[in-house]
Coordinates of C-alpha atoms and ligand atoms in Angstrom, one line a residue:
X1 CA 21.1 -42.7 -4.0
X2 CA 24.5 -43.1 -3.8
X3 CA 24.6 -45.9 -2.0
X4 CA 21.6 -47.9 -3.5
X5 CA 23.3 -47.8 -6.5
X6 CA 26.8 -49.1 -5.3
X7 CA 24.8 -51.9 -3.4
X8 CA 23.4 -52.3 -6.5
X9 CA 27.0 -52.3 -8.2
X10 CA 28.5 -54.5 -6.1
X11 CA 26.3 -57.2 -5.9
X12 CA 26.3 -56.9 -10.3
X13 CA 30.0 -56.9 -9.7
X14 CA 29.9 -60.6 -7.6
X15 CA 28.3 -61.9 -10.5
X16 CA 29.9 -60.5 -13.3
X17 CA 33.1 -60.3 -12.5
X18 CA 35.3 -58.2 -14.9
X19 CA 32.7 -56.3 -16.5
X20 CA 31.4 -52.9 -17.2
X21 CA 28.7 -52.1 -15.2
X22 CA 27.8 -48.7 -15.9
X23 CA 24.0 -48.3 -14.5
X24 CA 21.9 -46.2 -16.5
X25 CA 18.7 -44.0 -15.3
X26 CA 15.5 -45.7 -16.5
X27 CA 13.1 -43.2 -19.0
X28 CA 10.4 -42.9 -16.0
X29 CA 10.5 -43.4 -12.4
X30 CA 7.7 -46.4 -13.7
X31 CA 10.3 -48.4 -14.8
X32 CA 12.6 -47.9 -11.9
X33 CA 15.2 -45.5 -10.0
X34 CA 18.2 -47.4 -11.6
X35 CA 18.8 -49.5 -14.7
X36 CA 21.5 -52.2 -15.9
X37 CA 22.0 -52.4 -19.6
X38 CA 23.0 -56.1 -20.0
X39 CA 24.2 -56.3 -23.7
X40 CA 27.8 -56.3 -22.9
X41 CA 28.0 -58.7 -20.1
X42 CA 25.5 -60.4 -22.3
X43 CA 27.7 -60.1 -25.0
X44 CA 30.9 -61.4 -23.3
X45 CA 29.3 -64.6 -21.9
X46 CA 27.4 -65.4 -25.3
X47 CA 24.3 -65.2 -23.4
X48 CA 20.7 -62.9 -25.0
X49 CA 20.5 -59.9 -22.9
X50 CA 16.9 -60.2 -21.8
X51 CA 18.3 -63.9 -20.9
X52 CA 20.6 -62.3 -18.3
X53 CA 18.1 -59.8 -17.1
X54 CA 15.5 -62.6 -16.1
X55 CA 18.6 -65.1 -15.0
X56 CA 20.0 -61.6 -13.0
X57 CA 16.9 -60.7 -11.2
X58 CA 15.9 -63.7 -9.5
X59 CA 19.9 -64.5 -9.0
X60 CA 20.8 -61.3 -6.9
X61 CA 19.2 -60.7 -3.7
X62 CA 20.3 -56.8 -2.9
X63 CA 18.9 -57.0 0.8
X64 CA 18.0 -53.2 1.0
X65 CA 14.5 -52.4 2.4
X66 CA 11.7 -50.9 -0.3
X67 CA 13.9 -52.3 -3.2
X68 CA 12.9 -54.1 -5.7
X69 CA 15.1 -56.5 -9.7
X70 CA 12.7 -56.6 -12.4
X71 CA 14.1 -57.7 -15.5
X72 CA 12.5 -55.4 -18.8
X73 CA 13.8 -56.7 -21.9
X74 CA 17.6 -56.6 -21.8
X75 CA 17.6 -53.5 -18.8
X76 CA 17.5 -54.9 -15.1
X77 CA 15.9 -52.6 -13.0
X78 CA 16.2 -51.7 -9.8
X79 CA 13.2 -50.2 -8.6
X80 CA 12.5 -48.7 -5.3
X81 CA 8.5 -49.1 -4.0
X82 CA 7.4 -45.6 -3.3
X83 CA 7.7 -45.0 0.9
X84 CA 11.5 -46.2 0.1
X85 CA 12.2 -43.7 -2.9
X86 CA 10.8 -40.7 -1.1
X87 CA 12.8 -41.5 2.1
X88 CA 15.8 -42.0 -0.2
X89 CA 15.4 -38.5 -1.8
X90 CA 14.5 -36.6 0.7
X91 CA 17.3 -38.1 2.7
X92 CA 19.5 -37.0 0.7
X93 CA 17.7 -33.1 -0.3
X94 CA 16.5 -32.7 3.4
X95 CA 20.2 -33.1 4.8
X96 CA 21.8 -30.1 4.4
X97 CA 24.7 -31.0 2.6
X98 CA 24.7 -30.3 -1.8
X99 CA 23.0 -33.1 -3.1
X100 CA 25.5 -34.7 -5.1
X101 CA 28.2 -32.7 -4.2
X102 CA 31.8 -34.6 -4.3
X103 CA 34.9 -34.5 -1.9
X104 CA 38.0 -32.3 -2.7
X105 CA 39.7 -34.8 -4.8
X106 CA 43.0 -32.5 -5.3
X107 CA 42.8 -32.3 -8.7
X108 CA 43.4 -29.0 -9.7
X109 CA 41.7 -27.4 -12.9
X110 CA 42.1 -24.1 -14.8
X111 CA 39.3 -23.1 -16.8
X112 CA 39.4 -19.9 -19.2
X113 CA 36.9 -18.5 -20.6
X114 CA 35.3 -15.1 -21.5
X115 CA 38.7 -13.7 -23.5
X116 CA 37.0 -10.6 -25.0
X117 CA 39.1 -8.5 -27.5
X118 CA 40.5 -4.5 -25.8
X119 CA 38.2 -1.9 -27.0
X120 CA 35.7 -4.3 -28.5
X121 CA 32.0 -4.6 -26.9
X122 CA 30.5 -7.6 -26.2
X123 CA 28.2 -9.1 -28.4
X124 CA 25.9 -11.9 -27.7
X125 CA 28.7 -14.2 -29.0
X126 CA 30.8 -13.5 -25.7
X127 CA 28.0 -14.4 -23.5
X128 CA 28.6 -18.5 -24.8
X129 CA 32.0 -18.6 -23.7
X130 CA 31.6 -15.9 -20.7
X131 CA 28.9 -17.8 -19.4
X132 CA 30.1 -21.7 -20.6
X133 CA 33.1 -21.2 -19.0
X134 CA 31.4 -20.2 -15.2
X135 CA 28.8 -23.1 -15.5
X136 CA 32.5 -25.2 -15.6
X137 CA 33.7 -23.2 -13.0
X138 CA 30.7 -24.1 -10.7
X139 CA 30.8 -27.5 -11.9
X140 CA 33.9 -28.6 -11.4
X141 CA 34.7 -26.9 -7.5
X142 CA 31.2 -28.4 -6.5
X143 CA 32.5 -32.0 -8.0
X144 CA 35.4 -31.0 -5.2
X145 CA 37.9 -30.0 -7.6
X146 CA 40.3 -26.8 -7.3
X147 CA 39.5 -24.7 -9.9
X148 CA 41.3 -21.9 -11.2
X149 CA 39.4 -19.0 -13.6
X150 CA 41.5 -17.3 -15.8
X151 CA 40.5 -15.1 -18.8
X152 CA 43.0 -14.2 -22.0
X153 CA 42.1 -10.5 -22.4
X154 CA 42.8 -9.6 -26.0
X155 CA 45.6 -6.5 -25.0
X156 CA 48.4 -7.4 -27.3
X157 CA 48.1 -7.7 -30.8
X158 CA 48.7 -5.9 -34.4
X159 CA 45.2 -4.4 -33.2
X160 CA 46.6 -2.3 -31.3
X161 CA 48.5 -0.5 -33.7
X162 CA 45.5 0.0 -35.7
X163 CA 43.7 1.2 -32.6
X164 CA 46.8 3.6 -31.1
X165 CA 47.0 4.8 -35.1
X166 CA 43.0 5.9 -35.7
X167 CA 43.5 7.5 -31.8
X168 CA 46.5 9.7 -33.5
X169 CA 44.7 10.8 -36.8
X170 CA 40.8 11.2 -35.2
X171 CA 40.6 11.9 -31.8
X172 CA 44.4 12.8 -30.2
X173 CA 43.1 16.9 -30.1
X174 CA 39.8 16.2 -29.1
X175 CA 39.7 15.8 -25.2
X176 CA 41.0 13.6 -22.4
X177 CA 38.2 11.2 -21.9
X178 CA 37.4 10.7 -25.5
X179 CA 33.5 11.5 -24.8
X180 CA 33.4 14.8 -23.5
X181 CA 32.1 17.4 -26.3
X182 CA 32.6 15.0 -28.6
X183 CA 29.4 15.0 -31.3
X184 CA 27.5 11.7 -31.5
X185 CA 25.7 10.8 -34.9
X186 CA 22.3 10.9 -33.7
X187 CA 21.7 7.2 -34.3
X188 CA 23.8 5.9 -31.2
X189 CA 22.1 5.5 -28.4
X190 CA 22.5 7.7 -25.6
X191 CA 23.9 4.7 -23.2
X192 CA 25.9 3.6 -25.8
X193 CA 28.3 7.0 -25.8
X194 CA 30.2 5.7 -23.9
X195 CA 34.4 6.2 -24.2
X196 CA 34.9 2.0 -25.2
X197 CA 32.3 2.6 -27.6
X198 CA 34.3 6.0 -29.0
X199 CA 37.5 3.4 -29.3
X200 CA 35.7 1.1 -31.1
X201 CA 34.3 3.1 -33.7
X202 CA 38.0 4.9 -33.9
X203 CA 39.3 0.6 -34.7
X204 CA 35.4 0.4 -37.2
X205 CA 37.0 3.7 -38.9
X206 CA 40.3 2.9 -39.9
X207 CA 39.4 0.1 -41.4
X208 CA 37.4 1.4 -43.4
X209 CA 39.6 4.3 -44.7
X210 CA 42.8 1.7 -45.0
X211 CA 40.0 0.1 -48.0
X212 CA 40.4 3.6 -50.1
X213 CA 44.2 3.7 -48.5
X214 CA 46.2 1.2 -48.2
X215 CA 49.1 2.8 -47.1
X216 CA 47.2 3.4 -43.7
X217 CA 48.6 0.1 -42.9
X218 CA 52.0 1.1 -42.2
X219 CA 50.9 3.9 -39.7
X220 CA 49.2 0.7 -37.7
X221 CA 52.3 -1.6 -38.1
X222 CA 54.6 1.5 -37.0
X223 CA 52.5 2.0 -33.8
X224 CA 52.1 -1.7 -33.1
X225 CA 56.2 -1.6 -33.4
X226 CA 56.7 1.4 -30.6
X227 CA 54.3 -0.4 -28.3
X228 CA 56.4 -3.6 -28.6
X229 CA 59.6 -1.8 -28.5
X230 CA 58.0 -0.1 -24.9
X231 CA 57.6 3.5 -26.2
X232 CA 56.3 5.3 -23.2
X233 CA 53.2 7.0 -25.7
X234 CA 52.5 3.9 -26.9
X235 CA 52.9 2.5 -23.4
X236 CA 50.7 5.0 -22.0
X237 CA 47.6 4.9 -24.6
X238 CA 47.4 1.4 -24.2
X239 CA 47.2 1.0 -20.5
X240 CA 44.4 3.7 -21.0
X241 CA 42.7 1.9 -23.6
X242 CA 42.6 -1.3 -21.4
X243 CA 41.3 0.5 -18.8
X244 CA 38.3 1.7 -20.8
X245 CA 37.4 -1.7 -21.8
X246 CA 37.9 -3.4 -18.2
X247 CA 35.6 -1.2 -16.4
X248 CA 33.0 -1.6 -19.0
X249 CA 34.0 -5.3 -19.1
X250 CA 33.4 -5.6 -15.3
X251 CA 29.8 -4.3 -15.6
X252 CA 28.3 -6.9 -17.4
X253 CA 30.4 -9.4 -15.4
X254 CA 28.7 -7.6 -12.0
X255 CA 25.3 -8.1 -14.4
X256 CA 26.0 -12.0 -14.9
X257 CA 27.6 -12.8 -11.6
X258 CA 30.6 -13.6 -13.2
X259 CA 34.4 -13.6 -11.7
X260 CA 37.6 -14.2 -12.6
X261 CA 40.6 -15.2 -10.1
X262 CA 42.6 -12.2 -12.1
X263 CA 42.4 -10.0 -15.0
X264 CA 46.5 -9.6 -15.3
X265 CA 47.1 -12.8 -17.0
X266 CA 46.1 -11.5 -20.7
X267 CA 47.9 -11.9 -23.9
X268 CA 50.1 -8.5 -23.0
X269 CA 51.4 -10.4 -19.9
X270 CA 52.8 -12.9 -21.8
X271 CA 55.0 -10.3 -24.2
X272 CA 58.1 -10.6 -22.1
X273 CA 58.1 -14.2 -22.3
X274 CA 58.3 -14.3 -26.0
X275 CA 61.4 -14.8 -27.2
X276 CA 62.7 -17.4 -24.4
X277 CA 59.3 -19.6 -26.4
X278 CA 61.2 -18.9 -29.5
X279 CA 64.6 -20.3 -28.2
X280 CA 63.0 -23.3 -27.0
X281 CA 61.3 -24.2 -30.2
X282 CA 64.9 -23.5 -31.8
X283 CA 66.5 -25.8 -29.3
X284 CA 64.1 -28.8 -30.3
X285 CA 65.0 -27.9 -33.9
X286 CA 61.1 -27.1 -34.3
X287 CA 61.2 -23.9 -35.9
X288 CA 61.2 -23.2 -39.7
X289 CA 61.1 -20.4 -42.0
X290 CA 58.3 -20.2 -44.1
X291 CA 57.0 -17.8 -46.4
X292 CA 58.6 -14.0 -47.1
X293 CA 60.9 -14.7 -43.5
X294 CA 57.6 -15.9 -41.1
X295 CA 59.3 -18.2 -38.8
X296 CA 56.3 -21.7 -38.5
X297 CA 56.7 -24.7 -36.8
X298 CA 55.6 -28.1 -38.9
X299 CA 53.1 -30.4 -37.1
X300 CA 52.5 -32.8 -40.8
X301 CA 54.1 -35.6 -38.9
X302 CA 51.4 -35.2 -36.5
X303 CA 49.1 -35.3 -39.0
X304 CA 48.3 -31.1 -38.7
X305 CA 48.6 -30.2 -42.5
X306 CA 48.7 -26.1 -41.7
X307 CA 52.0 -25.5 -40.4
X308 CA 51.9 -23.1 -37.4
X309 CA 52.7 -19.4 -37.7
X310 CA 54.1 -18.1 -34.4
X311 CA 56.3 -14.7 -35.8
X312 CA 55.5 -12.5 -39.0
X313 CA 58.0 -11.8 -41.3
X314 CA 58.4 -8.3 -39.9
X315 CA 59.1 -10.0 -36.8
X316 CA 56.0 -8.8 -35.3
X317 CA 54.7 -11.6 -32.8
X318 CA 51.4 -13.2 -33.4
X319 CA 48.9 -14.6 -31.2
X320 CA 49.8 -18.3 -31.5
X321 CA 53.5 -17.5 -30.0
X322 CA 51.4 -15.2 -26.7
X323 CA 49.2 -19.1 -26.8
X324 CA 52.5 -21.0 -26.6
X325 CA 53.7 -18.5 -23.2
X326 CA 50.2 -19.0 -21.7
X327 CA 50.6 -23.0 -21.5
X328 CA 54.3 -23.4 -20.9
X329 CA 53.2 -20.1 -18.1
X330 CA 50.6 -22.1 -17.3
X331 CA 52.7 -25.6 -16.0
X332 CA 54.6 -23.1 -14.0
X333 CA 52.1 -21.6 -12.3
X334 CA 49.7 -23.8 -11.6
X335 CA 50.9 -27.2 -11.9
X336 CA 47.4 -28.1 -13.3
X337 CA 45.8 -31.7 -13.8
X338 CA 44.0 -30.0 -16.7
X339 CA 43.4 -27.5 -18.3
X340 CA 40.0 -26.5 -20.2
X341 CA 40.0 -23.4 -23.1
X342 CA 35.8 -22.5 -24.0
X343 CA 37.3 -20.7 -27.0
X344 CA 34.4 -20.9 -30.2
X345 CA 34.7 -23.2 -32.9
X346 CA 36.7 -21.4 -35.9
X347 CA 39.7 -21.5 -33.7
X348 CA 39.8 -25.7 -33.3
X349 CA 42.7 -25.5 -36.1
X350 CA 44.5 -22.9 -34.0
X351 CA 44.2 -24.6 -30.6
X352 CA 44.8 -28.2 -32.3
X353 CA 48.1 -26.6 -33.5
X354 CA 49.5 -25.0 -30.0
X355 CA 48.3 -28.3 -28.2
X356 CA 50.5 -30.9 -30.9
X357 CA 53.2 -28.2 -30.5
X358 CA 52.9 -27.8 -26.6
X359 CA 52.7 -31.7 -26.4
X360 CA 56.3 -32.4 -28.9
X361 CA 57.9 -29.7 -26.7
X362 CA 56.8 -31.4 -23.4
X363 CA 54.9 -35.2 -23.3
X364 CA 54.4 -33.4 -19.4
X365 CA 50.8 -31.5 -21.4
X366 CA 50.2 -35.0 -23.1
X367 CA 46.2 -35.2 -22.3
X368 CA 45.9 -32.4 -19.8
X369 CA 44.9 -29.3 -22.4
X370 CA 41.1 -29.2 -23.6
X371 CA 39.6 -27.1 -26.0
X372 CA 35.8 -27.1 -25.5
X373 CA 35.0 -25.2 -28.3
X374 CA 31.1 -23.9 -28.9
X375 CA 29.1 -23.0 -31.7
X376 CA 27.9 -19.0 -33.1
X377 CA 25.0 -17.5 -32.2
X378 CA 22.8 -16.5 -34.7
X379 CA 20.0 -13.6 -34.8
X380 CA 16.5 -15.1 -37.1
X381 CA 18.8 -13.2 -39.8
X382 CA 21.8 -14.6 -40.3
X383 CA 25.0 -14.7 -38.2
X384 CA 26.8 -11.9 -36.4
X385 CA 30.4 -10.1 -36.6
X386 CA 31.5 -6.9 -35.5
X387 CA 32.9 -6.0 -38.7
X388 CA 29.2 -6.1 -40.4
X389 CA 26.4 -3.2 -38.9
X390 CA 24.3 -6.3 -37.7
X391 CA 25.9 -6.5 -34.7
X392 CA 24.2 -7.4 -31.7
X393 CA 25.8 -5.9 -28.2
X394 CA 25.4 -8.2 -25.3
X395 CA 24.4 -5.4 -23.2
X396 CA 21.3 -4.4 -24.8
X397 CA 20.3 -8.2 -25.0
X398 CA 21.1 -7.9 -21.3
X399 CA 19.1 -5.1 -20.8
X400 CA 15.8 -6.0 -23.2
X401 CA 15.9 -9.3 -21.4
X402 CA 15.4 -7.2 -18.0
X403 CA 12.7 -4.4 -19.8
X404 CA 10.7 -7.8 -20.8
X405 CA 10.5 -9.7 -17.8
X406 CA 9.5 -6.2 -16.3
X407 CA 6.8 -5.4 -18.6
X408 CA 5.4 -9.3 -17.1
X409 CA 5.9 -8.7 -14.1
X410 CA 3.9 -5.1 -14.3
X411 CA 0.9 -7.0 -16.1
X412 CA 0.8 -9.8 -13.5
X413 CA 2.0 -9.1 -10.2
X414 CA 2.3 -5.2 -10.2
X415 CA 2.5 -4.8 -5.8
X416 CA 5.5 -7.0 -5.5
X417 CA 8.2 -6.0 -3.9
X418 CA 11.3 -4.5 -5.4
X419 CA 10.6 -5.2 -9.3
X420 CA 13.6 -3.7 -11.1
X421 CA 15.4 -5.9 -8.7
X422 CA 13.5 -9.3 -9.9
X423 CA 13.3 -8.0 -13.1
X424 CA 16.7 -7.7 -13.8
X425 CA 17.7 -11.1 -11.8
X426 CA 15.1 -13.1 -14.0
X427 CA 16.3 -11.2 -17.3
X428 CA 19.6 -13.0 -16.5
X429 CA 18.4 -16.2 -15.6
X430 CA 16.3 -16.2 -19.3
X431 CA 19.7 -14.9 -21.0
X432 CA 21.7 -17.7 -19.0
X433 CA 20.1 -20.4 -19.2
X434 CA 19.3 -20.4 -22.6
X435 CA 22.8 -20.8 -23.3
X436 CA 22.9 -23.0 -20.7
X437 CA 20.3 -25.0 -22.4
X438 CA 21.4 -25.2 -26.0
X439 CA 23.1 -27.9 -27.6
X440 CA 27.4 -26.9 -27.1
X441 CA 28.6 -27.4 -30.2
X442 CA 25.4 -27.0 -32.7
X443 CA 24.7 -22.7 -34.0
X444 CA 22.1 -21.4 -31.8
X445 CA 19.4 -19.1 -32.9
X446 CA 18.4 -16.0 -30.5
X447 CA 14.4 -16.0 -30.4
X448 CA 12.9 -14.1 -27.3
X449 CA 9.8 -16.2 -27.3
X450 CA 12.3 -19.3 -26.7
X451 CA 14.2 -16.9 -24.0
X452 CA 11.6 -15.1 -22.0
X453 CA 8.4 -17.5 -21.9
X454 CA 7.3 -18.3 -18.8
X455 CA 5.6 -21.4 -20.0
X456 CA 7.8 -22.5 -22.0
X457 CA 11.6 -24.3 -21.6
X458 CA 13.0 -21.2 -20.0
X459 CA 14.9 -19.9 -16.7
X460 CA 12.2 -18.0 -15.8
X461 CA 10.2 -21.3 -16.0
X462 CA 12.5 -22.7 -13.8
X463 CA 12.9 -19.7 -11.0
X464 CA 8.9 -19.2 -11.3
X465 CA 8.3 -22.5 -10.0
X466 CA 11.0 -22.0 -7.4
X467 CA 9.1 -19.2 -6.7
X468 CA 5.7 -21.2 -6.6
X469 CA 6.9 -23.1 -4.0
X470 CA 8.7 -20.7 -1.4
X471 CA 5.2 -19.0 -1.2
X472 CA 3.8 -22.4 -0.4
X473 CA 5.8 -22.7 2.1
X474 CA 5.4 -19.5 3.6
X475 CA 2.1 -19.9 3.9
X476 CA 2.6 -23.4 5.9
X477 CA 5.0 -20.5 7.8
X478 CA 7.6 -19.4 9.2
X479 CA 9.8 -22.7 10.2
X480 CA 8.9 -24.0 7.0
X481 CA 9.9 -21.2 4.6
X482 CA 13.3 -21.2 6.6
X483 CA 14.2 -24.8 5.1
X484 CA 14.2 -23.2 1.8
X485 CA 16.1 -20.4 2.4
X486 CA 19.7 -20.7 2.7
X487 CA 20.2 -17.5 3.8
X488 CA 21.5 -14.4 2.1
X489 CA 23.0 -14.7 -1.6
X490 CA 23.7 -11.3 -2.7
X491 CA 26.8 -13.2 -4.9
X492 CA 26.2 -15.8 -7.0
X493 CA 29.6 -16.9 -7.2
X494 CA 30.5 -17.7 -3.6
X495 CA 30.0 -21.3 -3.0
X496 CA 26.6 -22.1 -2.3
X497 CA 25.4 -21.2 1.1
X498 CA 24.4 -24.3 3.0
X499 CA 20.4 -25.3 3.9
X500 CA 19.6 -26.2 7.2
X501 CA 19.2 -29.5 8.1
X502 CA 15.2 -30.7 7.6
X503 CA 14.2 -34.0 9.3
X504 CA 12.1 -36.1 6.6
X505 CA 8.8 -37.0 8.3
X506 CA 8.6 -40.9 9.6
X507 CA 4.9 -41.2 7.4
X508 CA 5.4 -40.7 3.5
X509 CA 2.2 -42.4 2.3
X510 CA 1.1 -38.9 1.1
X511 CA 4.0 -39.1 -1.4
X512 CA 2.8 -42.2 -3.1
X513 CA 0.7 -40.6 -5.9
X514 CA 2.4 -41.1 -9.3
X515 CA 3.0 -37.4 -9.6
X516 CA 4.7 -37.2 -6.1
X517 CA 6.8 -40.2 -7.5
X518 CA 7.8 -38.6 -11.1
X519 CA 8.9 -35.6 -9.4
X520 CA 10.9 -38.2 -7.0
X521 CA 12.5 -39.3 -10.0
X522 CA 13.3 -36.0 -11.2
X523 CA 15.1 -35.1 -8.3
X524 CA 16.7 -37.9 -8.3
X525 CA 18.6 -37.0 -11.1
X526 CA 20.0 -33.9 -10.4
X527 CA 23.6 -35.4 -9.0
X528 CA 24.0 -37.7 -12.2
X529 CA 23.7 -34.7 -14.7
X530 CA 26.0 -32.7 -12.7
X531 CA 28.2 -35.8 -13.4
X532 CA 26.9 -35.6 -17.1
X533 CA 27.6 -32.0 -17.1
X534 CA 31.4 -32.4 -16.4
X535 CA 32.4 -34.9 -19.0
X536 CA 30.6 -33.0 -21.8
X537 CA 32.5 -29.9 -20.6
X538 CA 28.7 -27.6 -20.5
X539 CA 25.9 -27.6 -17.9
X540 CA 23.1 -28.5 -21.1
X541 CA 22.1 -31.7 -18.4
X542 CA 21.3 -29.7 -15.2
X543 CA 18.9 -27.2 -17.7
X544 CA 17.1 -30.0 -18.6
X545 CA 17.1 -31.5 -15.4
X546 CA 16.4 -28.1 -13.8
X547 CA 13.0 -28.2 -17.0
X548 CA 12.1 -31.8 -16.0
X549 CA 12.1 -30.8 -12.0
X550 CA 10.0 -27.9 -12.7
X551 CA 7.5 -29.7 -14.8
X552 CA 6.6 -32.5 -12.2
X553 CA 6.3 -30.7 -9.6
X554 CA 3.5 -28.8 -11.5
X555 CA 2.1 -32.1 -11.8
X556 CA 2.2 -33.1 -8.1
X557 CA 1.2 -29.3 -7.5
X558 CA -2.3 -29.3 -9.6
X559 CA -3.0 -33.1 -8.5
X560 CA -1.4 -33.8 -5.0
X561 CA -3.2 -31.3 -2.6
X562 CA -0.5 -29.6 0.0
X563 CA -1.9 -27.6 2.3
X564 CA -6.0 -28.8 2.1
X565 CA -8.0 -28.6 4.8
X566 CA -9.1 -32.0 4.8
X567 CA -4.9 -33.2 4.7
X568 CA -4.4 -34.9 7.4
X569 CA -1.1 -33.5 9.3
X570 CA 1.0 -36.1 8.3
X571 CA 0.5 -36.2 4.6
X572 CA 0.7 -32.2 5.0
X573 CA 4.1 -32.3 5.8
X574 CA 5.0 -35.5 3.6
X575 CA 4.2 -32.6 1.2
X576 CA 5.7 -29.8 2.6
X577 CA 8.8 -31.8 2.6
X578 CA 8.5 -32.6 -1.6
X579 CA 8.3 -28.5 -1.7
X580 CA 11.3 -28.4 0.3
X581 CA 13.3 -30.6 -1.2
X582 CA 12.2 -29.4 -4.4
X583 CA 13.4 -25.8 -4.1
X584 CA 16.7 -27.0 -2.9
X585 CA 17.3 -28.8 -6.1
X586 CA 16.0 -26.4 -7.7
X587 CA 18.2 -23.7 -6.2
X588 CA 21.4 -25.7 -6.3
X589 CA 21.2 -26.5 -9.8
X590 CA 20.3 -23.1 -10.9
X591 CA 23.0 -21.9 -8.5
X592 CA 25.4 -24.0 -10.7
X593 CA 24.6 -22.4 -14.0
X594 CA 24.8 -19.3 -12.7
X595 CA 21.5 -18.1 -11.9
X596 CA 19.8 -16.9 -9.1
X597 CA 16.6 -18.0 -7.4
X598 CA 14.4 -15.0 -5.7
X599 CA 12.0 -16.1 -3.7
X600 CA 9.0 -14.4 -4.8
X601 CA 8.0 -13.0 -8.7
Ligands
LIG701 N1 40.7 -13.3 -27.1 C1 40.3 -14.2 -28.8 C2 39.5 -13.7 -29.8 O1 38.4 -13.3 -28.7 C3 39.5 -15.4 -27.8 C4 41.0 -15.9 -26.9 C5 41.1 -17.8 -26.4 N2 41.8 -17.9 -25.5 C6 43.3 -18.1 -26.3 N3 44.1 -19.2 -25.1 N4 43.7 -18.2 -27.2 O2 39.3 -14.4 -30.2

């Protein structure tokens, strides 16, 4: 559709020089394939939009075979005749080139996402940053950007003082791996009895004990000071706790198919740079004394009333100072065009302060730093927090998703080969799709029936449509099913494996039915959904487009027999070609969100 879009834009530009010519997609293929809303242009020339649409329809001659221009109220619609639409869309999807991909554009984008804290477990809230970030990585790469994937691990800060103090108080004498011979409370399930969970428990226990004995805080402070000053014992324990955490995090990242270019650039990495950061603030006259000897930066002149604290009264470093160092370092190390931070909405003020302060220090940063906030995940009962008892651990959610899918498979398709592996792929698909499909900013409520349902707006529904097409293609023969399978796809993270080139059948009359036409229309919407995902900084538009494609496939499948004995070979081949195109679009779209597309389920 890109070629047609360009011709249309050029024709419009010739008639309306200097106007904003943004094209839209009509609501349905009945109306057309592309729409030009005449509101702005009409206003500029003092006309009424409907009159302008009608004039343009009679004046413009596109010279594209099978394309007609139709005025519909204030819109000028370009509509392809059935055969032309089929040729255009199939041509794009069967060429073998990823559909809607961009050429390398030389722009470097950093995406920082996930960024969990050491010694805590992933909760369902971490799913959002991790998967929104992964989607942004995929979409930017696909569109031709050079992407750096970073994880700002929370591996430094006063909470490590707490952890060290807790370990020293209760666990040091136990044993070397924290779990051997440890008497777990009965309610802790077997799979949770890990070193990481032990650390997490110690941390929580210290917080609770501290409520009774506030002087325990001094012990925690002392340990953080030791860590900052490089005491060998503090450093050794820190390294160990960090390793314990990373190995468990890695297990979750593997299940989600997510990776990073390095895990070495967490908060601790910036510790040696903090003095220079404070010095730079001083040199620019930005560092002020705050309450109790704290050091602050006043940002009220740029409309931020809350001053940013960059050092505590006792001289301890603080989250914000490590963020200032991080931005500074990334400019030097990566000379990025844009750095996107996928961090929850509760840190909006913090990020505003960091960005404003960096722009004061160096105007180079203006327009290059983007915070992509997101809303909380709630359970039907209420908010979740690490401190309270009602936390939902991400791993439990992932396990339950796979178990629920396994039960459905057991009921519907007990003979499926490799059932457990398929259940895992569908389970992850369900959870990842649920995140992608929901608005980024609004809080979302996690309810199983909205996550898994095979007939709802879910990942498994889209995966099922894909598997069903693969099964039709298998029945049609090897040469057809080879067209939808891009070879091994064991890692979701590597680039999309290209599909083989597949010719567009000469006769496309089998695709004139309205159901085939509306499927073609939805397929054509994928490239713009991908562009929108980049603009909106979340893959929601892609998830929704996949649902639209899967739904219209179902209409096509019900109404247009594909392998029926009384079909002519031409009708059969054109419909199989549409199946191949649809399978490719679904697989590609799922890949961009970070979801696998099994061929059988
Ligand atoms: N570790 C932090 C948290 O869990 C998120 C870090 C976000 N990134 C940053 N550059 N501040 O809240």
